[in-house]
Every structure is written in C-alpha cells, then in structure tokens.
Coordinates of C-alpha atoms in Angstrom, one line a residue:
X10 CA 139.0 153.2 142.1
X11 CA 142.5 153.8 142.1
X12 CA 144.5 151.1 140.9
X13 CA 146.7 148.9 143.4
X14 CA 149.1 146.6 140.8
X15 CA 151.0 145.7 144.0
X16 CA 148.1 143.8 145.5
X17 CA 147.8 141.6 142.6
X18 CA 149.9 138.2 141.2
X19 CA 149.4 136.4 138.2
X20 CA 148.5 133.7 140.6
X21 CA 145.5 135.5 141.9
X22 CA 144.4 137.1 138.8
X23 CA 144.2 134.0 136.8
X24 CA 142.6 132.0 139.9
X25 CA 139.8 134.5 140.1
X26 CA 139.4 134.4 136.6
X27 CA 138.9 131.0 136.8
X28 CA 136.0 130.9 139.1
X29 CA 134.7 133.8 137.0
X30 CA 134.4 132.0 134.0
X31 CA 133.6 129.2 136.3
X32 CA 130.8 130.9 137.3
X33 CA 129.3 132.8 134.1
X34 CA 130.9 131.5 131.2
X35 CA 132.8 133.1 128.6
X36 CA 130.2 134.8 126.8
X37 CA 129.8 137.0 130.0
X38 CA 133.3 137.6 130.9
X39 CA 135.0 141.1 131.1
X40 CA 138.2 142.8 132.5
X41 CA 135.8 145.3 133.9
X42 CA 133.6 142.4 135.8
X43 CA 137.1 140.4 136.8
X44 CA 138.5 143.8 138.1
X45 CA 135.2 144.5 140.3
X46 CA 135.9 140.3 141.2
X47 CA 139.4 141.5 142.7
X48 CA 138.5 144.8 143.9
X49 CA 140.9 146.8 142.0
X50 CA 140.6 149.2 138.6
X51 CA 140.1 147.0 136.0
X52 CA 143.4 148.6 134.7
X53 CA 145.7 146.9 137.3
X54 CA 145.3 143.7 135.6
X55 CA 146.8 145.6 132.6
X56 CA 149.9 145.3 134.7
X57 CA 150.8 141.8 135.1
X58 CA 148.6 140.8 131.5
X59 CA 148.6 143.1 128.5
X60 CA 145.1 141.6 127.1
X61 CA 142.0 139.5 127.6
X62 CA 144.5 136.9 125.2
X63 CA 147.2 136.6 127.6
X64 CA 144.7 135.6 130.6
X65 CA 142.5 133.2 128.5
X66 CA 146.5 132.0 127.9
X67 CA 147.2 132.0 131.7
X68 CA 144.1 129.9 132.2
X69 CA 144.7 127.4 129.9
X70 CA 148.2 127.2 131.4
X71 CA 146.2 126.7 134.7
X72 CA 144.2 124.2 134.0
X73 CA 147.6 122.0 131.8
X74 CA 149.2 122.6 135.5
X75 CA 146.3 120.6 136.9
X76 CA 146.7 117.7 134.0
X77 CA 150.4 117.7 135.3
X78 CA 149.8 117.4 138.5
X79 CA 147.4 114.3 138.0
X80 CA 149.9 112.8 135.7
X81 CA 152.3 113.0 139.0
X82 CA 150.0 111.7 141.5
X83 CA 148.3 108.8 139.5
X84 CA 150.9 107.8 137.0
X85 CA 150.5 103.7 136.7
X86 CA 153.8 101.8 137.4
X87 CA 153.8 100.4 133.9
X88 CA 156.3 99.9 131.1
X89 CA 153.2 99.7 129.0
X90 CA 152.5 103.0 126.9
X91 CA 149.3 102.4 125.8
X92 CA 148.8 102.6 129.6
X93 CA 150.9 105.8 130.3
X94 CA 149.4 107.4 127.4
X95 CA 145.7 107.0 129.1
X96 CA 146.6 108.4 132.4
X97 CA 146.6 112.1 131.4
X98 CA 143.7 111.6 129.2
X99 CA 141.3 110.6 132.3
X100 CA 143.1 113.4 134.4
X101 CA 142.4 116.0 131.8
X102 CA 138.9 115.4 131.5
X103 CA 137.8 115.3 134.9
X104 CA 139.8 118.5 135.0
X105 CA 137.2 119.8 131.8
X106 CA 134.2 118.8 133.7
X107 CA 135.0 120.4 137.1
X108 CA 135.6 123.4 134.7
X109 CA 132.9 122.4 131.9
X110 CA 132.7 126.4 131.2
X111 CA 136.4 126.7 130.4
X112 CA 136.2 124.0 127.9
X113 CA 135.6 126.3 125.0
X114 CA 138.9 128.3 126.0
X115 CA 140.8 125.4 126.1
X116 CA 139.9 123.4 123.1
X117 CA 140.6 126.7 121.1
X118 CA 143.6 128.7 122.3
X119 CA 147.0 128.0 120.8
X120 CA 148.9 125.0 122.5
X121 CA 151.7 126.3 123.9
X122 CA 151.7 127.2 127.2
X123 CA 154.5 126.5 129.7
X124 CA 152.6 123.8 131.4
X125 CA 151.1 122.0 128.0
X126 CA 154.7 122.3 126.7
X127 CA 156.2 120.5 130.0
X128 CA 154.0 117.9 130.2
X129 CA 154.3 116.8 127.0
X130 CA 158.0 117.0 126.7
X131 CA 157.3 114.5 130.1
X132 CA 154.8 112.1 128.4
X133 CA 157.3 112.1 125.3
X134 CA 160.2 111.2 127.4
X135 CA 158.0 108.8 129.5
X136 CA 155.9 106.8 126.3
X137 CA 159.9 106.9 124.6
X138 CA 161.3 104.9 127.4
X139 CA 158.1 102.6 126.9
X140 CA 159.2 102.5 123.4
X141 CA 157.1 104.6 121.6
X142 CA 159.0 107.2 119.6
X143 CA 158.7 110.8 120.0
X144 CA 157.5 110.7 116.2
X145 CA 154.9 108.8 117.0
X146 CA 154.1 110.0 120.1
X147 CA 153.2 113.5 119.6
X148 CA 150.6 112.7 117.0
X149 CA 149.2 110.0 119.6
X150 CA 149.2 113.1 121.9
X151 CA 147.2 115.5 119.7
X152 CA 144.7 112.7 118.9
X153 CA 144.6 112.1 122.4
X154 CA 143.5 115.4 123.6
X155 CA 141.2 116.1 120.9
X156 CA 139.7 112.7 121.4
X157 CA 139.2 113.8 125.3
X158 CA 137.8 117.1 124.7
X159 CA 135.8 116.4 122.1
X160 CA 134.3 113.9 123.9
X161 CA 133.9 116.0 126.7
X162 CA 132.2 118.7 124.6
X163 CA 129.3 116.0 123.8
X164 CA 129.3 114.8 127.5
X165 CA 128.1 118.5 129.0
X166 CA 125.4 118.7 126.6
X167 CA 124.4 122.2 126.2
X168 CA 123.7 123.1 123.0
X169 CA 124.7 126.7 121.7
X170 CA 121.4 128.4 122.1
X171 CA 120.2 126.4 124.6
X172 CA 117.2 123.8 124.7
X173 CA 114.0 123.1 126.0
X174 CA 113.5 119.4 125.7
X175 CA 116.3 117.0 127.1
X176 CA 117.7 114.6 124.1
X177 CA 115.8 112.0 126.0
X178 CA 112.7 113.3 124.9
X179 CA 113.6 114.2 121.9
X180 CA 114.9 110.8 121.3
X181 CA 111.8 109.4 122.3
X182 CA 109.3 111.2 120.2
X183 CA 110.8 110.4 116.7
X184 CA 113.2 107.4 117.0
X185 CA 110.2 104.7 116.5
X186 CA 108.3 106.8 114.4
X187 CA 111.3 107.9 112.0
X188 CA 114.2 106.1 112.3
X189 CA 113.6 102.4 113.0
X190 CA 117.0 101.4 113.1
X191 CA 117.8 104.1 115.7
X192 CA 115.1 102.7 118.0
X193 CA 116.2 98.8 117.8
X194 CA 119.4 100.4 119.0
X195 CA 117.9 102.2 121.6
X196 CA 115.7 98.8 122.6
X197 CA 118.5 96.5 122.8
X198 CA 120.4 98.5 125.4
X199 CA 122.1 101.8 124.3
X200 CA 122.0 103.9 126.8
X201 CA 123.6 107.1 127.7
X202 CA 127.0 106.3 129.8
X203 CA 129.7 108.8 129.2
X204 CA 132.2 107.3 131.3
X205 CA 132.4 103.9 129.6
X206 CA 132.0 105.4 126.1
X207 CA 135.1 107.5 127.3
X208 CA 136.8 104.6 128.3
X209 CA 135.6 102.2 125.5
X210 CA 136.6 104.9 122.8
X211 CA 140.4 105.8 124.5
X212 CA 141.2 102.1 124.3
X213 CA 140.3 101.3 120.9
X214 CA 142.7 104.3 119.8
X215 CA 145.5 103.4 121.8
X216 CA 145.0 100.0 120.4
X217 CA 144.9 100.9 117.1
X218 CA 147.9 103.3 117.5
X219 CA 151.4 101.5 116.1
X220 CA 154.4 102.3 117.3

C-alpha cells in the first residue's frame, strides 16, 4: 500500500492507537497492526512519529489531556487543598479504568508530556494559592499519582500470566485452613470495595501530608 502521510494527524494516529491498545493490549501492539487499523503503509506513521516511543509518549499525553480536562469540569470551589489535590486523583483513575490496558504505559513512561507538565504547573499554582507550597506540593503530586495507579493496578486484577481461579476462591480454600487471622478478618466484614478503599486510602494521605 502506498503511503498517504497527508491523510493522517497526530490526532488520529494516537486516537486509533488508543482503541488499539484499548482493544488488545500492549503485548499485542504493532506499527504494522496500527497501520492496517488506519489503512495506510505502516510507514506513514513514520511521518508524524519517529518510533513506537514517541506514540506510547503521545498516548500518555492523551490520556494527562483527559485528567485536565476533568480537573476543569469538576474542580470543587474550595480554598481547601487537601480537597483540590483529590480532584485529579479520582479523574485520573476513572480515566485508567476506562483504559485499564493502557495503565502499564502510563505508570511507566517518562513524566513529561506537555499535558502532565500543564496540569501540574496548574495544580501547583492552584494547591499554592490554597497554601501549600510548590516544595511540598510536587512531592504530594508524585505520591498522589503513584498512590492512584497503584491502586488501580490492584483494582483490574489480572495477574501477569493469567489465572484460573478468582481470588475469591482462592481466598476461600486456604484462609480458615492456613491463616486464621486472615479469615477473622474476612468474617468480620472485609470485603472487596475498591472504591471506598480508594477513597479511604487518598484521605489518610492527604491528611497526613504537612504543608
């Protein structure tokens, strides 16, 4: 197929990426599969991206562009920063599990993308005006968002390799049997709520965190 650069935008390219990846994961993705995704030579991408690095970067960028725009639409009219600091947070992690396959290329390619870097030069000016410092804001930041993809990670549950009896199960079989503590746990009401443990676990931090 010959190539036809002019038909494609970063735009498009990282879009159909996204439901690639979306689709099939990362183990699975190719140029050669996202160029047969857009209908052009695998080569046109070449064009607008010079490597598979540069889109992963693109995509990340992507998905920091839809953390900004929640940060826009839902920000809390607060002079609280504990408060301003959490909104992001939840936006960014209902982002990660409407994308739970582009977690991995998130949580591991470098942090500097024009989006990332714009909405935390926001949040910083936005937590300083709350009275938080920039110092001690941009650690609270990077705690934050490991915090919230970490804890994503655990929500999605799907172990490298795969699995063939839910942690349920699992759990069941051995806790009484093994690990008696474990099962008093389980018997007085632990259960499996990824939402309030979310929520539960972002405000200790910011609680803990001093200005």
């Amino acid at each position: 197929m010959t190539p036809a650069p002019s038909v494609l935008s970063v735009p498009r390219i990282v879009n159909q990426a996204i439901g690639l990846l979306d689709r099939e994961g990362v183990e699975r993705f190719s140029m050669r599969r996202l160029g047969h995704e857009l209908g052009v030579d695998p080569m046109a991408i070449y064009h607008h991206l010079p490597n598979k690095a540069a889109l992963f970067d693109a995509v990340v960028d992507a998905l920091w562009g839809m953390a900004a725009e929640s940060v826009a639409a839902e920000a809390p009219a607060s002079d609280d920063w504990r408060a301003l600091a959490a909104v992001p947070m939840r936006g960014l992690r209902r982002i990660l599990l409407e994308h739970p396959r582009l977690v991995p290329v998130l949580a591991t390619r470098p942090a500097v993308t024009p989006a990332l870097l714009g909405l935390t030069d926001e949040l910083v000016g936005r937590l300083a005006s709350a009275g938080l410092p920039p110092a001690s804001a941009m650690p609270l930041l990077d705690c934050l968002v490991g915090f919230t993809v970490g804890k994503v990670q655990g929500e999605l549950r799907e172990p490298v390799g795969g699995t063939d009896v839910a942690p349920e199960d699992a759990y069941a079989a051995v806790l009484a049997e093994r690990f008696p503590r474990l099962a008093a746990a389980f018997a007085a009401g632990y259960d499996w709520a990824p939402e309030e443990q979310f929520e539960r676990g972002l405000a200790a931090l910011l609680a803990g965190w001093a200005a």
